[in-house]
GROMACS .gro file of C-alpha atoms in nm:
model
  471
    1MET     CA    1   0.000   0.000   0.000
    2THR     CA    2   0.141   0.341  -0.095
    3THR     CA    3   0.089   0.662   0.091
    4PRO     CA    4  -0.053   0.964  -0.096
    5PHE     CA    5   0.230   1.191   0.018
    6PRO     CA    6   0.602   1.124   0.058
    7THR     CA    7   0.741   1.109   0.410
    8VAL     CA    8   0.908   1.437   0.508
    9GLN     CA    9   1.197   1.434   0.752
   10THR     CA   10   1.152   1.718   1.001
   11THR     CA   11   1.360   1.838   1.293
   12PRO     CA   12   1.200   1.731   1.624
   13ALA     CA   13   1.043   2.014   1.823
   14PRO     CA   14   1.254   2.120   2.125
   15ALA     CA   15   1.135   1.944   2.441
   16VAL     CA   16   1.026   2.154   2.739
   17LEU     CA   17   0.931   2.022   3.084
   18VAL     CA   18   0.681   2.237   3.281
   19VAL     CA   19   0.671   2.164   3.657
   20ASP     CA   20   0.416   2.323   3.894
   21ASP     CA   21   0.181   2.189   4.162
   22ASP     CA   22  -0.092   2.423   4.032
   23GLU     CA   23  -0.273   2.236   3.754
   24ALA     CA   24  -0.413   2.554   3.600
   25ILE     CA   25  -0.064   2.705   3.561
   26ARG     CA   26   0.068   2.378   3.413
   27GLU     CA   27  -0.209   2.362   3.155
   28MET     CA   28  -0.184   2.730   3.066
   29LEU     CA   29   0.194   2.717   3.013
   30ALA     CA   30   0.171   2.391   2.820
   31ALA     CA   31  -0.088   2.543   2.586
   32VAL     CA   32   0.114   2.861   2.526
   33LEU     CA   33   0.445   2.683   2.466
   34SER     CA   34   0.283   2.420   2.246
   35ARG     CA   35   0.146   2.700   2.025
   36ASP     CA   36   0.506   2.820   1.995
   37GLY     CA   37   0.595   2.488   1.834
   38LEU     CA   38   0.752   2.322   2.140
   39SER     CA   39   0.701   1.967   2.265
   40VAL     CA   40   0.574   2.008   2.622
   41THR     CA   41   0.568   1.756   2.909
   42THR     CA   42   0.420   1.846   3.249
   43ALA     CA   43   0.488   1.731   3.606
   44ALA     CA   44   0.308   1.815   3.932
   45ASP     CA   45   0.610   1.823   4.165
   46GLY     CA   46   0.986   1.771   4.187
   47VAL     CA   47   0.966   1.392   4.216
   48GLU     CA   48   0.761   1.364   3.895
   49ALA     CA   49   0.993   1.616   3.726
   50VAL     CA   50   1.309   1.413   3.798
   51ALA     CA   51   1.139   1.094   3.678
   52ALA     CA   52   1.017   1.262   3.358
   53PHE     CA   53   1.361   1.411   3.293
   54ALA     CA   54   1.531   1.075   3.350
   55ALA     CA   55   1.298   0.921   3.089
   56GLN     CA   56   1.356   1.202   2.835
   57ARG     CA   57   1.622   1.473   2.829
   58HIS     CA   58   1.450   1.810   2.789
   59ALA     CA   59   1.620   2.117   2.643
   60VAL     CA   60   1.449   2.348   2.895
   61VAL     CA   61   1.287   2.287   3.234
   62LEU     CA   62   1.042   2.553   3.358
   63MET     CA   63   0.986   2.478   3.727
   64ASP     CA   64   0.819   2.623   4.034
   65VAL     CA   65   1.032   2.657   4.348
   66ARG     CA   66   0.777   2.578   4.622
   67MET     CA   67   0.621   2.234   4.565
   68PRO     CA   68   0.527   1.935   4.786
   69ARG     CA   69   0.743   1.619   4.820
   70MET     CA   70   1.045   1.777   4.647
   71THR     CA   71   1.106   2.150   4.599
   72GLY     CA   72   1.223   2.304   4.275
   73LEU     CA   73   1.568   2.369   4.423
   74GLN     CA   74   1.604   2.002   4.519
   75ALA     CA   75   1.482   1.893   4.175
   76LEU     CA   76   1.731   2.133   4.014
   77ALA     CA   77   2.019   1.956   4.188
   78GLU     CA   78   1.893   1.612   4.075
   79ILE     CA   79   1.835   1.725   3.714
   80ARG     CA   80   2.184   1.872   3.693
   81LYS     CA   81   2.327   1.536   3.804
   82LEU     CA   82   2.159   1.382   3.497
   83ASP     CA   83   2.244   1.657   3.245
   84ARG     CA   84   2.428   1.981   3.321
   85SER     CA   85   2.355   2.130   2.977
   86THR     CA   86   1.978   2.161   3.030
   87ALA     CA   87   1.854   2.514   3.103
   88VAL     CA   88   1.641   2.526   3.420
   89ILE     CA   89   1.423   2.836   3.462
   90LEU     CA   90   1.270   2.876   3.808
   91MET     CA   91   0.932   3.035   3.886
   92THR     CA   92   0.927   3.193   4.230
   93ALA     CA   93   0.731   3.429   4.450
   94PHE     CA   94   0.878   3.775   4.504
   95ALA     CA   95   0.962   3.697   4.866
   96GLU     CA   96   1.176   3.402   4.755
   97VAL     CA   97   1.393   3.590   4.507
   98GLY     CA   98   1.698   3.538   4.730
   99SER     CA   99   1.663   3.160   4.693
  100ALA     CA  100   1.629   3.194   4.317
  101VAL     CA  101   1.942   3.407   4.297
  102GLN     CA  102   2.131   3.141   4.492
  103ALA     CA  103   1.990   2.878   4.254
  104ILE     CA  104   2.140   3.068   3.960
  105LYS     CA  105   2.477   3.047   4.132
  106ASP     CA  106   2.413   2.673   4.163
  107GLY     CA  107   2.348   2.638   3.793
  108ALA     CA  108   1.993   2.752   3.712
  109PHE     CA  109   1.963   2.942   3.383
  110ASP     CA  110   1.738   3.223   3.516
  111TYR     CA  111   1.418   3.286   3.710
  112VAL     CA  112   1.083   3.465   3.672
  113ILE     CA  113   0.868   3.608   3.950
  114LYS     CA  114   0.504   3.512   4.003
  115PRO     CA  115   0.266   3.644   3.893
  116PHE     CA  116   0.459   3.643   3.564
  117ASP     CA  117   0.391   3.782   3.219
  118ILE     CA  118   0.339   3.513   2.956
  119ALA     CA  119   0.561   3.717   2.721
  120GLU     CA  120   0.838   3.703   2.980
  121ILE     CA  121   0.811   3.324   3.002
  122GLN     CA  122   0.824   3.297   2.622
  123LEU     CA  123   1.126   3.529   2.611
  124GLN     CA  124   1.319   3.330   2.874
  125VAL     CA  125   1.243   2.994   2.711
  126GLY     CA  126   1.343   3.140   2.372
  127ARG     CA  127   1.674   3.266   2.514
  128ALA     CA  128   1.747   2.927   2.669
  129LEU     CA  129   1.676   2.747   2.341
  130GLN     CA  130   1.889   2.999   2.151
  131MET     CA  131   2.180   2.930   2.386
  132ARG     CA  132   2.132   2.555   2.335
  133ARG     CA  133   2.131   2.597   1.955
  134MET     CA  134   2.444   2.813   1.974
  135ARG     CA  135   2.623   2.543   2.171
  136ASP     CA  136   2.514   2.279   1.918
  137ASP     CA  137   2.624   2.500   1.626
  138ILE     CA  138   2.967   2.551   1.782
  139ALA     CA  139   3.007   2.176   1.833
  140THR     CA  140   2.906   2.113   1.471
  141LEU     CA  141   3.145   2.380   1.346
  142HIS     CA  142   3.425   2.227   1.552
  143ARG     CA  143   3.364   1.890   1.386
  144GLU     CA  144   3.346   2.040   1.036
  145LEU     CA  145   3.664   2.241   1.079
  146SER     CA  146   3.845   1.945   1.231
  147SER     CA  147   3.767   1.731   0.928
  148SER     CA  148   3.830   2.004   0.670
  149TYR     CA  149   4.133   2.183   0.808
  150HIS     CA  150   4.275   1.944   1.068
  151THR     CA  151   4.231   2.207   1.336
  152ASP     CA  152   3.947   2.281   1.576
  153ARG     CA  153   4.073   2.627   1.664
  154ILE     CA  154   3.962   2.841   1.368
  155LEU     CA  155   3.601   2.937   1.431
  156THR     CA  156   3.431   3.169   1.185
  157ALA     CA  157   3.102   3.261   1.025
  158SER     CA  158   3.266   3.540   0.822
  159PRO     CA  159   3.262   3.520   0.438
  160ARG     CA  160   3.608   3.684   0.428
  161MET     CA  161   3.752   3.431   0.670
  162SER     CA  162   3.585   3.149   0.477
  163GLU     CA  163   3.765   3.269   0.164
  164LEU     CA  164   4.093   3.270   0.359
  165LEU     CA  165   4.034   2.912   0.474
  166GLN     CA  166   3.968   2.804   0.114
  167THR     CA  167   4.294   2.968   0.007
  168ILE     CA  168   4.477   2.792   0.290
  169ALA     CA  169   4.349   2.457   0.163
  170LYS     CA  170   4.492   2.531  -0.184
  171VAL     CA  171   4.826   2.672  -0.066
  172ALA     CA  172   4.883   2.389   0.181
  173LYS     CA  173   4.920   2.132  -0.097
  174SER     CA  174   5.238   2.300  -0.225
  175ASN     CA  175   5.583   2.349  -0.070
  176ALA     CA  176   5.582   2.725  -0.138
  177THR     CA  177   5.701   2.965   0.132
  178VAL     CA  178   5.407   3.158   0.276
  179LEU     CA  179   5.402   3.509   0.427
  180VAL     CA  180   5.113   3.566   0.670
  181THR     CA  181   5.039   3.932   0.746
  182GLY     CA  182   4.789   4.099   0.974
  183GLU     CA  183   4.739   4.281   1.302
  184SER     CA  184   4.845   4.132   1.634
  185GLY     CA  185   4.594   3.890   1.778
  186THR     CA  186   4.425   3.800   1.447
  187GLY     CA  187   4.533   3.435   1.445
  188LYS     CA  188   4.842   3.426   1.223
  189GLU     CA  189   4.978   3.126   1.411
  190LEU     CA  190   4.649   2.942   1.356
  191VAL     CA  191   4.678   3.009   0.983
  192ALA     CA  192   5.030   2.864   0.985
  193ALA     CA  193   4.908   2.558   1.176
  194ALA     CA  194   4.620   2.509   0.931
  195ILE     CA  195   4.868   2.519   0.640
  196HIS     CA  196   5.086   2.255   0.805
  197TYR     CA  197   4.810   2.016   0.911
  198ASN     CA  198   4.642   2.038   0.569
  199SER     CA  199   4.967   1.968   0.383
  200PRO     CA  200   5.150   1.650   0.276
  201ARG     CA  201   5.392   1.731   0.562
  202ASN     CA  202   5.130   1.694   0.833
  203ALA     CA  203   5.296   1.377   0.968
  204GLY     CA  204   5.612   1.581   1.036
  205PRO     CA  205   5.670   1.834   1.317
  206PHE     CA  206   5.521   2.182   1.333
  207VAL     CA  207   5.793   2.396   1.495
  208LYS     CA  208   5.734   2.758   1.606
  209VAL     CA  209   5.979   3.040   1.677
  210ASN     CA  210   5.880   3.389   1.794
  211CYS     CA  211   6.170   3.594   1.657
  212ALA     CA  212   6.083   3.896   1.874
  213ALA     CA  213   6.094   3.688   2.194
  214VAL     CA  214   6.448   3.549   2.148
  215PRO     CA  215   6.747   3.778   2.227
  216GLU     CA  216   6.922   3.882   1.907
  217GLY     CA  217   7.251   3.722   2.012
  218LEU     CA  218   7.083   3.382   2.054
  219LEU     CA  219   6.854   3.385   1.752
  220GLU     CA  220   7.112   3.241   1.508
  221SER     CA  221   7.171   2.947   1.742
  222GLU     CA  222   6.793   2.913   1.781
  223PHE     CA  223   6.757   2.884   1.402
  224PHE     CA  224   7.059   2.672   1.310
  225GLY     CA  225   7.185   2.514   1.634
  226HIS     CA  226   7.545   2.520   1.754
  227GLU     CA  227   7.848   2.299   1.805
  228LYS     CA  228   7.999   2.219   2.142
  229GLY     CA  229   8.224   2.505   2.256
  230ALA     CA  230   8.088   2.750   1.995
  231PHE     CA  231   8.042   3.008   2.272
  232THR     CA  232   8.047   3.033   2.650
  233GLY     CA  233   7.792   2.792   2.789
  234ALA     CA  234   7.774   2.573   2.475
  235GLN     CA  235   7.842   2.248   2.661
  236ALA     CA  236   7.718   2.017   2.384
  237ARG     CA  237   7.601   2.019   2.025
  238ARG     CA  238   7.245   2.152   1.991
  239ARG     CA  239   7.008   2.102   1.700
  240GLY     CA  240   6.839   2.423   1.586
  241ARG     CA  241   6.479   2.472   1.483
  242PHE     CA  242   6.551   2.401   1.115
  243GLU     CA  243   6.677   2.055   1.206
  244GLN     CA  244   6.394   1.999   1.454
  245ALA     CA  245   6.139   2.080   1.180
  246GLU     CA  246   6.289   1.831   0.928
  247HIS     CA  247   6.018   1.699   0.689
  248GLY     CA  248   5.769   1.933   0.856
  249THR     CA  249   5.692   2.304   0.879
  250LEU     CA  250   5.890   2.583   1.049
  251PHE     CA  251   5.683   2.885   1.151
  252LEU     CA  252   5.885   3.205   1.206
  253ASP     CA  253   5.663   3.462   1.376
  254GLU     CA  254   5.754   3.836   1.383
  255ILE     CA  255   6.002   3.788   1.097
  256GLY     CA  256   6.039   4.167   1.063
  257ASP     CA  257   6.236   4.174   1.390
  258ILE     CA  258   6.542   3.974   1.278
  259SER     CA  259   6.876   4.152   1.228
  260PRO     CA  260   7.026   4.227   0.881
  261SER     CA  261   7.305   3.971   0.935
  262LEU     CA  262   7.054   3.697   1.017
  263GLN     CA  263   6.845   3.800   0.716
  264VAL     CA  264   7.143   3.710   0.493
  265LYS     CA  265   7.176   3.365   0.650
  266LEU     CA  266   6.803   3.298   0.632
  267LEU     CA  267   6.805   3.392   0.263
  268ARG     CA  268   7.080   3.140   0.197
  269VAL     CA  269   6.889   2.860   0.370
  270LEU     CA  270   6.576   2.934   0.166
  271GLN     CA  271   6.775   2.938  -0.158
  272GLU     CA  272   7.030   2.659  -0.102
  273ARG     CA  273   6.844   2.442   0.152
  274GLU     CA  274   7.161   2.410   0.360
  275PHE     CA  275   7.334   2.581   0.655
  276GLU     CA  276   7.613   2.543   0.914
  277ARG     CA  277   7.555   2.529   1.286
  278VAL     CA  278   7.706   2.815   1.488
  279GLY     CA  279   8.074   2.733   1.546
  280GLY     CA  280   8.075   2.453   1.288
  281THR     CA  281   8.184   2.395   0.929
  282GLU     CA  282   7.973   2.092   0.839
  283LEU     CA  283   7.697   2.164   0.586
  284VAL     CA  284   7.357   2.049   0.708
  285ARG     CA  285   7.092   1.983   0.443
  286THR     CA  286   6.734   2.072   0.531
  287ASP     CA  287   6.392   1.970   0.402
  288VAL     CA  288   6.160   2.218   0.567
  289ARG     CA  289   5.856   2.416   0.456
  290VAL     CA  290   5.883   2.773   0.590
  291VAL     CA  291   5.586   2.990   0.689
  292VAL     CA  292   5.660   3.339   0.824
  293ALA     CA  293   5.437   3.602   0.982
  294THR     CA  294   5.454   3.969   1.075
  295ASN     CA  295   5.231   4.256   1.178
  296ARG     CA  296   5.480   4.503   1.026
  297ASN     CA  297   5.482   4.647   0.674
  298LEU     CA  298   5.775   4.466   0.513
  299GLU     CA  299   5.747   4.664   0.189
  300GLU     CA  300   5.792   4.988   0.381
  301MET     CA  301   6.084   4.834   0.572
  302VAL     CA  302   6.245   4.742   0.238
  303ARG     CA  303   6.209   5.103   0.121
  304GLN     CA  304   6.368   5.224   0.445
  305GLY     CA  305   6.657   4.977   0.410
  306LEU     CA  306   6.555   4.785   0.723
  307PHE     CA  307   6.471   4.459   0.544
  308ARG     CA  308   6.650   4.293   0.253
  309GLN     CA  309   6.459   4.317  -0.073
  310ASP     CA  310   6.582   3.979  -0.200
  311LEU     CA  311   6.469   3.809   0.123
  312TYR     CA  312   6.132   3.983   0.100
  313PHE     CA  313   6.082   3.848  -0.253
  314ARG     CA  314   6.188   3.500  -0.139
  315LEU     CA  315   5.939   3.506   0.149
  316ASN     CA  316   5.659   3.665  -0.047
  317VAL     CA  317   5.585   3.369  -0.275
  318VAL     CA  318   5.230   3.348  -0.137
  319THR     CA  319   5.083   3.614   0.093
  320LEU     CA  320   4.784   3.553   0.319
  321LYS     CA  321   4.629   3.837   0.517
  322THR     CA  322   4.429   3.774   0.832
  323VAL     CA  323   4.108   3.971   0.895
  324PRO     CA  324   4.081   4.204   1.201
  325LEU     CA  325   3.798   4.115   1.438
  326ARG     CA  326   3.629   4.452   1.386
  327GLU     CA  327   3.589   4.358   1.015
  328ARG     CA  328   3.427   4.023   1.096
  329PRO     CA  329   3.158   4.122   1.351
  330GLU     CA  330   2.958   3.809   1.273
  331ASP     CA  331   3.232   3.612   1.454
  332ILE     CA  332   3.222   3.805   1.783
  333ARG     CA  333   2.919   3.620   1.923
  334LEU     CA  334   3.056   3.285   1.803
  335LEU     CA  335   3.405   3.338   1.945
  336ALA     CA  336   3.283   3.491   2.271
  337THR     CA  337   3.063   3.187   2.336
  338HIS     CA  338   3.349   2.953   2.246
  339PHE     CA  339   3.587   3.125   2.489
  340LEU     CA  340   3.315   3.132   2.757
  341GLN     CA  341   3.272   2.755   2.737
  342ARG     CA  342   3.646   2.694   2.728
  343PHE     CA  343   3.733   2.909   3.031
  344ALA     CA  344   3.427   2.796   3.228
  345ALA     CA  345   3.543   2.434   3.183
  346GLU     CA  346   3.905   2.517   3.266
  347ASN     CA  347   3.809   2.703   3.584
  348ARG     CA  348   3.523   2.467   3.677
  349ILE     CA  349   3.278   2.756   3.688
  350GLU     CA  350   2.915   2.708   3.586
  351VAL     CA  351   2.823   2.988   3.343
  352GLY     CA  352   2.537   2.928   3.101
  353GLY     CA  353   2.583   3.212   2.855
  354ILE     CA  354   2.612   3.585   2.789
  355ASP     CA  355   2.314   3.811   2.848
  356GLU     CA  356   2.206   4.043   2.569
  357GLN     CA  357   2.326   4.364   2.733
  358ALA     CA  358   2.676   4.219   2.772
  359MET     CA  359   2.667   4.085   2.416
  360GLU     CA  360   2.569   4.430   2.288
  361ARG     CA  361   2.882   4.573   2.456
  362LEU     CA  362   3.098   4.303   2.296
  363LEU     CA  363   2.949   4.373   1.952
  364ALA     CA  364   2.992   4.751   1.988
  365TYR     CA  365   3.359   4.738   2.094
  366ARG     CA  366   3.633   4.793   1.831
  367TRP     CA  367   3.872   4.518   1.953
  368PRO     CA  368   4.215   4.675   1.887
  369GLY     CA  369   4.372   4.359   2.032
  370ASN     CA  370   4.154   4.137   1.810
  371ILE     CA  371   4.086   3.774   1.905
  372ARG     CA  372   4.354   3.769   2.173
  373GLU     CA  373   4.184   4.061   2.349
  374LEU     CA  374   3.843   3.893   2.320
  375SER     CA  375   3.987   3.575   2.470
  376ASN     CA  376   4.133   3.769   2.764
  377ALA     CA  377   3.807   3.960   2.814
  378MET     CA  378   3.602   3.640   2.829
  379GLU     CA  379   3.846   3.474   3.067
  380ARG     CA  380   3.813   3.772   3.303
  381ALA     CA  381   3.434   3.769   3.267
  382VAL     CA  382   3.415   3.400   3.360
  383VAL     CA  383   3.637   3.450   3.665
  384MET     CA  384   3.442   3.760   3.777
  385SER     CA  385   3.093   3.619   3.715
  386THR     CA  386   2.866   3.544   4.009
  387GLY     CA  387   2.557   3.418   3.826
  388ALA     CA  388   2.452   3.178   3.553
  389MET     CA  389   2.504   3.441   3.284
  390ILE     CA  390   2.784   3.682   3.199
  391VAL     CA  391   2.658   4.038   3.249
  392ALA     CA  392   2.809   4.367   3.135
  393GLU     CA  393   2.958   4.431   3.480
  394ASP     CA  394   3.173   4.117   3.442
  395LEU     CA  395   3.351   4.257   3.134
  396PRO     CA  396   3.666   4.474   3.141
  397GLU     CA  397   3.589   4.841   3.202
  398GLN     CA  398   3.694   4.957   2.855
  399ILE     CA  399   3.443   4.714   2.702
  400ALA     CA  400   3.161   4.748   2.956
  401GLY     CA  401   3.176   5.128   2.936
  402ARG     CA  402   3.124   5.383   3.212
  403VAL     CA  403   2.903   5.272   3.502
  404ASP     CA  404   2.650   5.549   3.455
  405ASP     CA  405   2.628   5.475   3.079
  406ALA     CA  406   2.548   5.112   3.153
  407ASP     CA  407   2.314   5.165   3.446
  408PRO     CA  408   2.169   5.508   3.532
  409VAL     CA  409   2.066   5.383   3.877
  410ALA     CA  410   2.419   5.264   3.951
  411GLY     CA  411   2.543   5.603   3.837
  412ILE     CA  412   2.325   5.774   4.097
  413GLU     CA  413   2.464   5.543   4.366
  414ALA     CA  414   2.821   5.615   4.259
  415SER     CA  415   2.760   5.990   4.279
  416ALA     CA  416   2.621   5.952   4.627
  417SER     CA  417   2.922   5.747   4.735
  418VAL     CA  418   3.160   6.016   4.611
  419ALA     CA  419   2.963   6.293   4.777
  420GLY     CA  420   2.957   6.099   5.106
  421GLY     CA  421   2.717   6.135   5.396
  422GLY     CA  422   2.443   5.896   5.514
  423ALA     CA  423   2.173   6.159   5.476
  424LEU     CA  424   2.258   6.216   5.110
  425ARG     CA  425   2.266   5.842   5.039
  426GLU     CA  426   1.926   5.801   5.206
  427GLN     CA  427   1.788   6.087   4.998
  428VAL     CA  428   1.923   5.931   4.679
  429SER     CA  429   1.775   5.592   4.773
  430ARG     CA  430   1.430   5.746   4.824
  431PHE     CA  431   1.460   5.923   4.488
  432GLU     CA  432   1.574   5.602   4.321
  433ALA     CA  433   1.287   5.400   4.471
  434ARG     CA  434   1.037   5.660   4.349
  435VAL     CA  435   1.185   5.656   3.996
  436VAL     CA  436   1.165   5.276   3.980
  437ALA     CA  437   0.812   5.260   4.123
  438GLU     CA  438   0.682   5.528   3.883
  439ALA     CA  439   0.840   5.355   3.585
  440LEU     CA  440   0.684   5.023   3.692
  441ALA     CA  441   0.343   5.188   3.723
  442ARG     CA  442   0.374   5.353   3.379
  443ASN     CA  443   0.439   5.010   3.230
  444ASP     CA  444   0.147   4.843   3.413
  445GLY     CA  445   0.384   4.627   3.616
  446ASN     CA  446   0.563   4.484   3.312
  447ARG     CA  447   0.920   4.433   3.436
  448MET     CA  448   1.077   4.385   3.094
  449LYS     CA  449   0.938   4.717   2.965
  450THR     CA  450   1.035   4.890   3.290
  451ALA     CA  451   1.395   4.767   3.267
  452LEU     CA  452   1.417   4.887   2.907
  453GLU     CA  453   1.281   5.230   3.000
  454LEU     CA  454   1.530   5.266   3.286
  455GLY     CA  455   1.817   5.141   3.070
  456ILE     CA  456   1.914   4.861   3.309
  457SER     CA  457   1.909   4.483   3.288
  458ARG     CA  458   1.603   4.290   3.400
  459ARG     CA  459   1.805   4.131   3.679
  460SER     CA  460   1.919   4.472   3.808
  461LEU     CA  461   1.556   4.584   3.816
  462LEU     CA  462   1.454   4.276   4.016
  463TYR     CA  463   1.726   4.348   4.270
  464LYS     CA  464   1.595   4.707   4.303
  465LEU     CA  465   1.235   4.586   4.348
  466GLN     CA  466   1.347   4.352   4.622
  467GLU     CA  467   1.570   4.611   4.787
  468TYR     CA  468   1.296   4.876   4.804
  469ALA     CA  469   1.007   4.627   4.864
  470ILE     CA  470   0.823   4.747   4.553
  471SER     CA  471   0.549   4.505   4.450
   0.00000   0.00000   0.00000
């Protein structure tokens, strides 16, 4: 028997578990989320929730805190034993916000306060699913890059970087010397590694030398090695980097920093494929593919007589230019999330993601230090974080911006602190409470709209509501 229509393969709807001892709330949330295209399971308490989660891993768990038999906080701990990647959103009464904040430190994704806005629930579930998809996309991209370029360290969604990767794949098949140019922190070493691991020499060593980091007097020995007794302290023969890289690739970073005398010797090696160790007379043959990199303008250095023209032509067989991070903004979100996951794992810190206000700061910043600066910024943010999400305050000051730009309320507090005096601080607090309460009233109690109007994060607003007992 044939079917009238062909079978269509579709992506399964994301699974959401709704947990609440109030049947009306369960049914209402299940209906709303089902209309959003989600697959919804319900449970009446923590015990049922853990059992349902053990039977099926859910992408998101939306759970009340106060329930019979097992509370939401207890169920959170059990669910995280089964799967730490699931986003758990807690629903709590205003008086229990402190417990919810502690739960975020223990791994919850976020919380909402009852009575909640349906739009707020939909927004939080959407954010959790977006974070899950981002993690899955990064894992997929890792696998694709590993199979295509033999490296899992070049992450990009940029068309310009994709073109560079395609060029790398072509260049890698040859033995041609490659010059990699670009600003500091743009990944020149990763380009060199991709060339090596995508080449016929990938079974050989990949040897790196930072020419700017080695004292000038020792750089020749670093390149070519030395014989015993060649200079004070040379107690035995030493193989240089050219010999260590035999049948592989030698990467010379910051090539513009080598002295004129060493430029002559490097030129000879590239032309003749032979050299002598320092203090020796024996010719050593070499079979090495050379990749060099610099953030300096070698053409201008040639014009100024600082770099040999013949060496420049020998190095400049193929030139690859890396792309500054500010010219590939589509990669900022991808790379920031990658670094977040990496440093959270290294430091054993539970951080679920980056909130939108912090991400906006990352996207707006110019990144003069490029990917290296982004990596450092995310490492600091992970170490400084106190919740389940990275917030703007966790970022370095030059990225997060001035306090009063990021949070007008915090700016008022800072002014009061500088001015000093308990009476002034009390006056400012009363003014602040009135501003928050009036904004909440103008927005009919909608906390998301109120936070947007005040120019602060939703979490900051919730702290202020709790602090000033505004209901």
